[in-house]
Short mmCIF file of C-alpha atoms in Angstrom, two decimals:
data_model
loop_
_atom_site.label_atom_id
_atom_site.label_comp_id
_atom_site.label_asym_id
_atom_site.label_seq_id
_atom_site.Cartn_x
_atom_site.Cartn_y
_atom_site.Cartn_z
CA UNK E 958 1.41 24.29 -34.65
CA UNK E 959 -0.88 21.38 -33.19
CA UNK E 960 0.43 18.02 -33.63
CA UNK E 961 -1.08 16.38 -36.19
CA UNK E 962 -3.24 13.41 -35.47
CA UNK E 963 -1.98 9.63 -35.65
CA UNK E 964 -3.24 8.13 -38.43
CA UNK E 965 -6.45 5.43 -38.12
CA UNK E 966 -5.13 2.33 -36.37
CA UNK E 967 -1.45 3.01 -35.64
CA UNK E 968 -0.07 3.92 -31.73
CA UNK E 969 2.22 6.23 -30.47
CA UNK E 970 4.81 6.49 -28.69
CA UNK E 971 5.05 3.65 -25.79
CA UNK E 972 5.95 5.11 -22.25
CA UNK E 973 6.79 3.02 -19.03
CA UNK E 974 6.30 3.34 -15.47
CA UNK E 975 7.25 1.25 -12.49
CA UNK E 976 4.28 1.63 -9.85
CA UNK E 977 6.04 -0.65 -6.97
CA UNK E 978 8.10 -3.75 -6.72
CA UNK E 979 7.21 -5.94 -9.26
CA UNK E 980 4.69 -3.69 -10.84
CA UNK E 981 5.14 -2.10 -14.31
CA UNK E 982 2.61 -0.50 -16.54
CA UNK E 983 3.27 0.78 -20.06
CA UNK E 984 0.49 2.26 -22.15
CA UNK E 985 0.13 4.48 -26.10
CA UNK E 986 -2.63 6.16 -27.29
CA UNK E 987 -3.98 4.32 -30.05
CA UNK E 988 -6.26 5.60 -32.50
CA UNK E 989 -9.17 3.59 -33.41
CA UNK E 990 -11.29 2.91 -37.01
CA UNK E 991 -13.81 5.20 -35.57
CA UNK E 992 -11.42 8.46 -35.22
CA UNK E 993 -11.56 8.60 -31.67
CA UNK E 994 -8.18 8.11 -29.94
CA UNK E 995 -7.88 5.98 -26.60
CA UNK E 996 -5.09 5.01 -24.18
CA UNK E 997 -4.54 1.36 -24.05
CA UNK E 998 -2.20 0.33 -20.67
CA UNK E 999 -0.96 -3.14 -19.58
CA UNK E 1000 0.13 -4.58 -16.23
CA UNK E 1001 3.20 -6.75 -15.77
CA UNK E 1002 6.14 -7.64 -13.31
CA UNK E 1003 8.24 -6.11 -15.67
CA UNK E 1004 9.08 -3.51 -17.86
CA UNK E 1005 9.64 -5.46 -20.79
CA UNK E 1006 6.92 -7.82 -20.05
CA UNK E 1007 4.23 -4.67 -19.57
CA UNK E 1008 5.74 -3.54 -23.14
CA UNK E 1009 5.34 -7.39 -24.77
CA UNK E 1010 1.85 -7.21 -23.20
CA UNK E 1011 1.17 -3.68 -24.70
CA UNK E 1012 2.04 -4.38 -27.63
CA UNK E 1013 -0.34 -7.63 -28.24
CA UNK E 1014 -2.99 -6.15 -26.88
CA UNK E 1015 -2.17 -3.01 -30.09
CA UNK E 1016 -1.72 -5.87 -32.52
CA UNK E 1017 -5.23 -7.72 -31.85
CA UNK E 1018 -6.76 -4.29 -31.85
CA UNK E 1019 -5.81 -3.52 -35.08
CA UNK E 1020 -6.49 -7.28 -36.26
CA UNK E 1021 -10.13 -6.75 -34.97
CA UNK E 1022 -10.71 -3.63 -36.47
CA UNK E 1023 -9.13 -4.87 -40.18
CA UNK E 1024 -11.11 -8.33 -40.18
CA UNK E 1025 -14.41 -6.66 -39.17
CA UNK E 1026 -16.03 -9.17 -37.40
CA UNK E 1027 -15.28 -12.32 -34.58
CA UNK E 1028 -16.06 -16.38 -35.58
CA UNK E 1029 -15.81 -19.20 -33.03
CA UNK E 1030 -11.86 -19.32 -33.92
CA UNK E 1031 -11.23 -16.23 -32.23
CA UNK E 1032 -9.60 -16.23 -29.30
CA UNK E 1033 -11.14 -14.85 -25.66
CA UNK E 1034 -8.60 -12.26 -25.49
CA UNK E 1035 -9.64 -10.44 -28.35
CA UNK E 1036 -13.46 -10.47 -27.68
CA UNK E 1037 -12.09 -9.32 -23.86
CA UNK E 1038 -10.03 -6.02 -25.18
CA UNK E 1039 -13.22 -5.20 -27.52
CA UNK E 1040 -15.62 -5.61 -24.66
CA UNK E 1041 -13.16 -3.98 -21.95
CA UNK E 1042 -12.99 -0.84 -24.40
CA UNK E 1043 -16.62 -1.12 -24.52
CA UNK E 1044 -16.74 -0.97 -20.80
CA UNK E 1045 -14.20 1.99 -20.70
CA UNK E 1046 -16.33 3.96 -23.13
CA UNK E 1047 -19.65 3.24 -20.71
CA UNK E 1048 -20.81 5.68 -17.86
CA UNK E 1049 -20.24 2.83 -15.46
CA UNK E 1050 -18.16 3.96 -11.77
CA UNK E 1051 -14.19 4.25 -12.58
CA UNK E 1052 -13.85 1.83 -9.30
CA UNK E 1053 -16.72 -0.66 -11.39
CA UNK E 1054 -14.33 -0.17 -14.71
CA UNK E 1055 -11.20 -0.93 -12.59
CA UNK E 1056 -11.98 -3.43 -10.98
CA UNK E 1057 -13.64 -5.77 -13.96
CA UNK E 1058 -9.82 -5.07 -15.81
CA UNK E 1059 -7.95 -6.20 -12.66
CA UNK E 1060 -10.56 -9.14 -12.72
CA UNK E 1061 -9.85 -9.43 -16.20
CA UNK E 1062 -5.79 -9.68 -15.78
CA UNK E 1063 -5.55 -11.51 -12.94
CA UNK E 1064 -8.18 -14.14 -12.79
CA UNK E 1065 -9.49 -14.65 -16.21
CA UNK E 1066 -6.47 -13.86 -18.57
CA UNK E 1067 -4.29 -16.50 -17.64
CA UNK E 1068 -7.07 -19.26 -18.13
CA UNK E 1069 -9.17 -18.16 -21.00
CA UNK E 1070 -7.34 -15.58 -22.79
CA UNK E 1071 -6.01 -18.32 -25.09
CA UNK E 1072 -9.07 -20.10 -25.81
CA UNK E 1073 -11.11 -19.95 -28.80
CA UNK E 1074 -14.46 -19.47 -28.29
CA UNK E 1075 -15.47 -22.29 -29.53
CA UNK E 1076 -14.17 -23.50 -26.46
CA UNK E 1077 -16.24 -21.73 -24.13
CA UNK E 1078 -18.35 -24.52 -22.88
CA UNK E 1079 -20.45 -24.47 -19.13
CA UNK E 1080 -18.38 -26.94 -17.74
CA UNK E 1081 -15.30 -25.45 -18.73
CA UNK E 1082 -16.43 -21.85 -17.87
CA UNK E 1083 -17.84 -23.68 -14.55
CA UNK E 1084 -14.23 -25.02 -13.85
CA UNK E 1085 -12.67 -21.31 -14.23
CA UNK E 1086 -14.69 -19.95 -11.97
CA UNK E 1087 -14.92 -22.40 -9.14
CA UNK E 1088 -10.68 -22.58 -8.94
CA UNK E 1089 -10.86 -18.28 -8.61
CA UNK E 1090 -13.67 -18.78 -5.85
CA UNK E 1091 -10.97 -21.29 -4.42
CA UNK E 1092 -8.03 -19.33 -5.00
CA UNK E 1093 -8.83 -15.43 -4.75
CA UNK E 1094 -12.33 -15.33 -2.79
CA UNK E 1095 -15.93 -15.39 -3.78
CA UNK E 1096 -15.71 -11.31 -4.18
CA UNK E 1097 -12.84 -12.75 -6.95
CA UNK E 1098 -15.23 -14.92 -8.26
CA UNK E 1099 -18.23 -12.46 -8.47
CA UNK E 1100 -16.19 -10.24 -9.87
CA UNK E 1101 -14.80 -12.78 -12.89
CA UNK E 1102 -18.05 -14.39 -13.97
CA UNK E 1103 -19.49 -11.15 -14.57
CA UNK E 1104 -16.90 -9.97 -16.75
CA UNK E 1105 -16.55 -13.42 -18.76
CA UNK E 1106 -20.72 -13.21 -19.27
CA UNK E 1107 -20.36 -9.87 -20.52
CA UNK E 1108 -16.89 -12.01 -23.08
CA UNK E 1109 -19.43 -13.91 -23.78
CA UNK E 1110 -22.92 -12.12 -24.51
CA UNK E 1111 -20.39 -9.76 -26.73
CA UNK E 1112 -19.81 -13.28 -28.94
CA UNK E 1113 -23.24 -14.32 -28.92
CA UNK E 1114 -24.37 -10.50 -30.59
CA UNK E 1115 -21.87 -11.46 -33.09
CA UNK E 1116 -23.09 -14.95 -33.93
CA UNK E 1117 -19.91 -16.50 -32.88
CA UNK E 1118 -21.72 -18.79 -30.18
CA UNK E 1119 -24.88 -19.77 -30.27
CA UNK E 1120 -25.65 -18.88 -26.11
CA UNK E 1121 -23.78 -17.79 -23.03
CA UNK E 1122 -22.25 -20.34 -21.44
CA UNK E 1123 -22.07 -18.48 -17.87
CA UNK E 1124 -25.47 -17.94 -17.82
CA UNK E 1125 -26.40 -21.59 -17.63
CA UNK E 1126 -24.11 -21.66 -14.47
CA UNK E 1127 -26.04 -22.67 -10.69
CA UNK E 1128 -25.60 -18.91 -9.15
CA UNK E 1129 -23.90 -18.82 -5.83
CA UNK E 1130 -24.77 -16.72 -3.09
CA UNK E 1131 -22.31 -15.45 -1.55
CA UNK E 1132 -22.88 -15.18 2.21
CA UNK E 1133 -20.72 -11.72 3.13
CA UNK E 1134 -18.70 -11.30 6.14
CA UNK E 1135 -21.34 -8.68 7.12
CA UNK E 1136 -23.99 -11.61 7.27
CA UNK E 1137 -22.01 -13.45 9.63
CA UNK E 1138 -21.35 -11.14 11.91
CA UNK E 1139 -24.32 -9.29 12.80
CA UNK E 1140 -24.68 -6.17 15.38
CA UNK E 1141 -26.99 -5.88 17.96
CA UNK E 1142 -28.39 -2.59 20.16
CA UNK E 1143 -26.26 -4.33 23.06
CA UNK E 1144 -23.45 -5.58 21.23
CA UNK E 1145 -22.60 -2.32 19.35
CA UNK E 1146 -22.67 -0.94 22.85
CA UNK E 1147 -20.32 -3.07 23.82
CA UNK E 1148 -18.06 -2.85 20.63
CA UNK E 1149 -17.89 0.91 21.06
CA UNK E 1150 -16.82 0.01 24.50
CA UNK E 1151 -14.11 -2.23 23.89
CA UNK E 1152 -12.75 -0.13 20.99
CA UNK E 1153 -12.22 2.54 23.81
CA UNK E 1154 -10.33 0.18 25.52
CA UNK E 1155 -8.21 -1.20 22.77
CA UNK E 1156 -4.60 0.55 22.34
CA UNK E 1157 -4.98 -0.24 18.78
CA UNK E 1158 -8.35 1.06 17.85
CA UNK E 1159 -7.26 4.32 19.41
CA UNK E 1160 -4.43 4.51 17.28
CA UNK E 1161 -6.40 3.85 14.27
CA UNK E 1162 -9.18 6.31 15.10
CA UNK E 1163 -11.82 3.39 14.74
CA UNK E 1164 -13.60 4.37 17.80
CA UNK E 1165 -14.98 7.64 16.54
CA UNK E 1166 -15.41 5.92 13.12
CA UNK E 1167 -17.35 2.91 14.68
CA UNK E 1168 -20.02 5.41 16.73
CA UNK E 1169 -20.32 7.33 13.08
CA UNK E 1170 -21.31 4.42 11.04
CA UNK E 1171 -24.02 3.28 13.90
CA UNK E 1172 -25.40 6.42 13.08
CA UNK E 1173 -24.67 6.76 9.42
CA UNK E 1174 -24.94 3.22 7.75
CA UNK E 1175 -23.01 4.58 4.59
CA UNK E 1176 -20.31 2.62 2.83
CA UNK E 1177 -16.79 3.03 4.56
CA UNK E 1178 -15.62 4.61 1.12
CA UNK E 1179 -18.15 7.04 1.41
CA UNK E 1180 -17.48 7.88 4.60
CA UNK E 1181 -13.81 8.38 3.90
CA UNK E 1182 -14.62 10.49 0.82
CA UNK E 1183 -16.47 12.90 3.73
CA UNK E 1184 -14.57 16.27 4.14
CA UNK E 1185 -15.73 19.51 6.22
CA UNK E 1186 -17.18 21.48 3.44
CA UNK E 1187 -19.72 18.63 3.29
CA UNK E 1188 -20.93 18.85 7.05
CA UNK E 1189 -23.46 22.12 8.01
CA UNK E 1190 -23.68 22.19 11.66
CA UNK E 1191 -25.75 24.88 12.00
CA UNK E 1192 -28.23 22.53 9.16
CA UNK E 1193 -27.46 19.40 11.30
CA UNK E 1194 -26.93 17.97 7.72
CA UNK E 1195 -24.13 16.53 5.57
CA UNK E 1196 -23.83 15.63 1.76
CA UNK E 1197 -22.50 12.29 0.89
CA UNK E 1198 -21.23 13.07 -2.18
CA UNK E 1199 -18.13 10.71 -3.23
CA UNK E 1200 -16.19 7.78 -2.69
CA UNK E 1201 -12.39 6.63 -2.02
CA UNK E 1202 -10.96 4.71 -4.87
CA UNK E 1203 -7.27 3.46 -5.47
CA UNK E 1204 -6.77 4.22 -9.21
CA UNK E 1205 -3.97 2.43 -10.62
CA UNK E 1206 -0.84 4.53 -11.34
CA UNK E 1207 -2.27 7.10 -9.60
CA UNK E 1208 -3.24 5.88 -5.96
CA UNK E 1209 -6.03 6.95 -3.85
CA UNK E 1210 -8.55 9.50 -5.02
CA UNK E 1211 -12.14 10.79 -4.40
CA UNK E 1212 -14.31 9.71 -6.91
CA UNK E 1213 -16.56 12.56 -7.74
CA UNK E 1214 -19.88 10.33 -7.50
CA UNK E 1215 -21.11 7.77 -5.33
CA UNK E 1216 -22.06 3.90 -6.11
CA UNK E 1217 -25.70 4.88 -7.77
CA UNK E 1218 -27.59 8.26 -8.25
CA UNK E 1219 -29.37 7.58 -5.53
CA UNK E 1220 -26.30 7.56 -3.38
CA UNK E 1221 -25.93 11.03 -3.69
CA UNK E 1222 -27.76 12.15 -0.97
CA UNK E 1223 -27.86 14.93 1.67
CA UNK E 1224 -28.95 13.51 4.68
CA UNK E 1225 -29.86 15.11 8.64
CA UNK E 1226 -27.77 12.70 10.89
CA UNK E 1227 -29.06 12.30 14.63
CA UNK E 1228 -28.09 14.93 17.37
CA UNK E 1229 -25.38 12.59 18.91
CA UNK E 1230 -23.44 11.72 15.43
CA UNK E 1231 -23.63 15.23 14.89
CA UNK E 1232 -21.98 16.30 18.20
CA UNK E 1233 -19.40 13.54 17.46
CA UNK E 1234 -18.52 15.53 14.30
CA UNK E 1235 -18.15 19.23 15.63
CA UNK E 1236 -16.21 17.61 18.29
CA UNK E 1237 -13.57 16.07 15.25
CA UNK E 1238 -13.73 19.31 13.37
CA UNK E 1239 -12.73 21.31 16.64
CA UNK E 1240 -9.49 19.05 16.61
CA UNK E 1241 -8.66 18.60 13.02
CA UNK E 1242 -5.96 19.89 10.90
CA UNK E 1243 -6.86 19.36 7.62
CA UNK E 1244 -10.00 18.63 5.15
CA UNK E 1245 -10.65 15.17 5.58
CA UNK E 1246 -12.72 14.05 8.42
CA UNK E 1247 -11.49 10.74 8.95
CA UNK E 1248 -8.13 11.31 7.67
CA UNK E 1249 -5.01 9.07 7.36
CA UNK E 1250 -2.14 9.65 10.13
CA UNK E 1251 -0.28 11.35 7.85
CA UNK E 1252 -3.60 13.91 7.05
CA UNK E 1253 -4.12 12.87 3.70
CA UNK E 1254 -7.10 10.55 2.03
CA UNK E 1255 -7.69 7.40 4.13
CA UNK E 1256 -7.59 3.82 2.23
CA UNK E 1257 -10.83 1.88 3.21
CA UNK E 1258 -9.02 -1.03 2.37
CA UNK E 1259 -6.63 -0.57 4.90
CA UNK E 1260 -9.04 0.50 7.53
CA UNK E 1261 -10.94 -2.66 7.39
CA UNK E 1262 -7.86 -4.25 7.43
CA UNK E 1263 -7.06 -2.77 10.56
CA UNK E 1264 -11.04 -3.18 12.18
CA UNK E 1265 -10.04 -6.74 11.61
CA UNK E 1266 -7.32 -6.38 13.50
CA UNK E 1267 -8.67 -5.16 16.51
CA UNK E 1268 -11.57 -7.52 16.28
CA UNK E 1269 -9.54 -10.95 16.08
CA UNK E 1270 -10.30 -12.94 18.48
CA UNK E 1271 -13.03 -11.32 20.14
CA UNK E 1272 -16.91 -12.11 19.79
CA UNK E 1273 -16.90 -9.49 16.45
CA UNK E 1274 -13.98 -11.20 14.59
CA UNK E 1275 -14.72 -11.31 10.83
CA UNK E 1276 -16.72 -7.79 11.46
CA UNK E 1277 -17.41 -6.01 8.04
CA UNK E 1278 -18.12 -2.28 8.33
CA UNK E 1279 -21.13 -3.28 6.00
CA UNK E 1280 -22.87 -4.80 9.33
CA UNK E 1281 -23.23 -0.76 10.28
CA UNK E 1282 -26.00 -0.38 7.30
CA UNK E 1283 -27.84 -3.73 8.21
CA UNK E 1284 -27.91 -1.98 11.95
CA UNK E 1285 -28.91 1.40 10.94
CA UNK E 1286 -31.68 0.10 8.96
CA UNK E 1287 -32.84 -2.46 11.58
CA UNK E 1288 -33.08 0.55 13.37
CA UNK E 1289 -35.16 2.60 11.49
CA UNK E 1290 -37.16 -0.06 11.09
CA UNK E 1291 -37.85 -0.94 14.04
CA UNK E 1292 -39.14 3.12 14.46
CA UNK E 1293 -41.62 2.47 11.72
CA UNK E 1294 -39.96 4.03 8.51
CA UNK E 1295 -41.23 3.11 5.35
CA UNK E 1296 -38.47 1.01 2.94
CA UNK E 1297 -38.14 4.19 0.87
CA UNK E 1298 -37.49 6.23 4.07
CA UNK E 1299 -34.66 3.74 4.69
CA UNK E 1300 -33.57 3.60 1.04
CA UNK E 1301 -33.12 7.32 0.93
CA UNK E 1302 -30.86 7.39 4.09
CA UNK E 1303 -28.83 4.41 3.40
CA UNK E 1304 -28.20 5.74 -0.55
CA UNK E 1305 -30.11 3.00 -2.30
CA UNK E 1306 -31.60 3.22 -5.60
CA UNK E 1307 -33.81 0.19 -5.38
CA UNK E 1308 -36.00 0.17 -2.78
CA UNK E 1309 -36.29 -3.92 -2.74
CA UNK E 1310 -32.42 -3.89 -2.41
CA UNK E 1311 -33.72 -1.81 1.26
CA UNK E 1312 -36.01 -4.99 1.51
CA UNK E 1313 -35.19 -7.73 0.62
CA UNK E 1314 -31.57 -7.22 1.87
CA UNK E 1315 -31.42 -4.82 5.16
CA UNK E 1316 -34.86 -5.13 6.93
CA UNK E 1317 -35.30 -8.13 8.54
CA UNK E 1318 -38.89 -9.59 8.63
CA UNK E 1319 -40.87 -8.92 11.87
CA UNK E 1320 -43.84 -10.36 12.92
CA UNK E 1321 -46.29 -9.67 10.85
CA UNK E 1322 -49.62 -8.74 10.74
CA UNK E 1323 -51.13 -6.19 13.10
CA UNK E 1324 -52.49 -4.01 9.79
CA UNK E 1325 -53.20 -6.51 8.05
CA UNK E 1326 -55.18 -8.72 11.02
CA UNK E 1327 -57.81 -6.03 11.83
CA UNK E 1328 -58.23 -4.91 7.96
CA UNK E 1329 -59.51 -9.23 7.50
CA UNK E 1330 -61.72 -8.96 10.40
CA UNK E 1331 -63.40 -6.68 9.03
CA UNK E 1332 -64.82 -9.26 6.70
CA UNK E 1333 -65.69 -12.26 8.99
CA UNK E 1334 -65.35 -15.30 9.03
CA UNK E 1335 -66.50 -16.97 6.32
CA UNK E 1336 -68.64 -19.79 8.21
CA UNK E 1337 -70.64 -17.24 10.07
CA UNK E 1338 -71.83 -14.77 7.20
#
């Protein structure tokens, strides 16, 4: 007989799990005023703190869902679990959905989740994120404003403030480590060369990786999602078709999508990339093609951790394997491809993303010089 359903707005049965030193996570099902039953999780240090956690995060559900609608008095934290659910329910990437809930827990919870919002003001919203940009990054900090503007534009829709406070906040660009260190024709020559050199980067397969990027611009995730299946030799193509992602709980997986639908793309490689591939599948032992040392999925957090490595104190210290897709597309720019061209290779669904980000500004004017003289000068007609 199939178990019967829980009733509206009551849990079951809370399980725990220990994920590593210091790391718990206990979650329930929980079924919600509109049928549909979801698993709601928490994070703590402990298993009875993951279980406290749990279990507030069950009660404010249920409070939201009796009282039927938000005022200024509520507090963050409840607007934060409605919009988070939200966000769970959405089509967005699981790595996009993961990462706003670790953004969520560690940078936002312990300073807002006790505010009303009432309290949300610019200066104090300002203050929050300014002390994660200090503490955790600017990544940190991207990462936080955009989920407390989404807090926020969820209270607005409900009347409960009258505008979005994080909205009114000066944006900060956030120069990458890509930007800063930039790669030239002769100085990726000369990084491949000293990678061949290096003990380290040899041990880490980076110097195979390195010469694939140059060729491939794709994002190292992608590139680690790559298995054999994907590459046709006898095509001279492969399919980009996935990304590494650590899921919580569950560790590294392939994410069966890329960042955008345009990111899904079967591309033709050059000759020498290719080569570099048949070569690798000749001496592999598994599916992967740039696999861990033990053969299994490679984490592209640890592998820039370890380019990084290599790199310190050298000219390309700070290197981001990012740089590889401003090179590739300098390159094909510099060949005459059209931005879409370059979009379609590099997996991006906006083609002013291709401009106004990847393809540096040349000189211009050749086109557009003799189309003018054809018109004259205006003091001689």
């Amino acid at each position: 007989m199939a178990r019967p359903p829980l009733p509206i707005g009551t849990y079951g049965k809370i399980l725990t799990t220990r994920l590593g030193p210091g790391r718990f996570r206990s979650w329930a099902n929980y079924r919600d005023y509109d049928g549909i039953t979801r698993r709601v999780q928490r994070y703590a240090a402990t298993g009875p703190a993951s279980v406290k956690k749990l279990k507030e995060a069950l009660r404010d559900r249920s409070r939201f869902a009796l009282d039927g609608e938000i005022t200024g008095d509520t507090r963050v934290r409840v607007v934060a679990e409605m919009w988070l659910r939200d966000l769970d329910d959405s089509d967005r990437a699981l790595r996009t959905k993961i990462s706003y809930r670790d953004a969520w827990r560690r940078s936002l919870e312990p300073a807002v989740g006790e505010l009303r919002l009432s309290d949300l003001r610019v200066s104090s919203v300002d203050r929050v994120i300014r002390e994660v940009r200090a503490r955790q990054g600017s990544g940190s900090a991207h990462h936080a404003k955009v989920v407390l503007s989404g807090i926020a534009s969820m209270a607005v829709r409900h009347d409960a403030i009258d505008s979005n406070p994080v909205r009114e906040l000066t944006p900060a660009r956030r120069k990458s480590t890509a930007e800063k260190v930039a790669l030239t024709e002769d100085g990726v020559t000369r990084l491949v060369a000293f990678l061949g050199s290096s003990d380290d980067a040899r041990r880490y397969d980076l110097v195979d990786m390195v010469t694939v990027l140059s060729g491939l611009g794709c994002r190292i995730g992608e590139l680690l999602a790559l298995d054999w299946p994907r590459v046709d030799d006898v095509a001279n193509t492969l399919a980009i078709e996935g990304t590494v992602i650590r899921v919580p709980g569950e560790g590294l997986v392939v994410q069966p999508h890329t960042k955008s639908r345009a990111s899904m793309r079967t591309i033709q490689p050059p000759a020498w990339l290719m080569n570099t591939l048949r070569r690798r599948h000749e001496e592999s032992h598994g599916p992967w093609v740039f696999p861990s040392t033990a053969g299994t999925l490679r984490d592209p957090d640890n592998t820039r951790k370890q380019l990084r490595q290599v790199l310190a104190g050298t000219e390309w210290e700070g290197l981001h394997p990012h740089a590889f897709r401003r090179l590739v597309a300098t390159r094909l720019d510099a060949v005459g491809l059209s931005a879409r061209d370059i979009a379609d290779y590099l997996g991006h669904e906006k083609v002013s993303m291709t401009q106004d980000v990847y393809m540096s500004r040349r000189v211009a004017g050749a086109a557009a010089s003799a189309a003018l003289d054809g018109f004259g000068s205006p003091g001689k007609r």
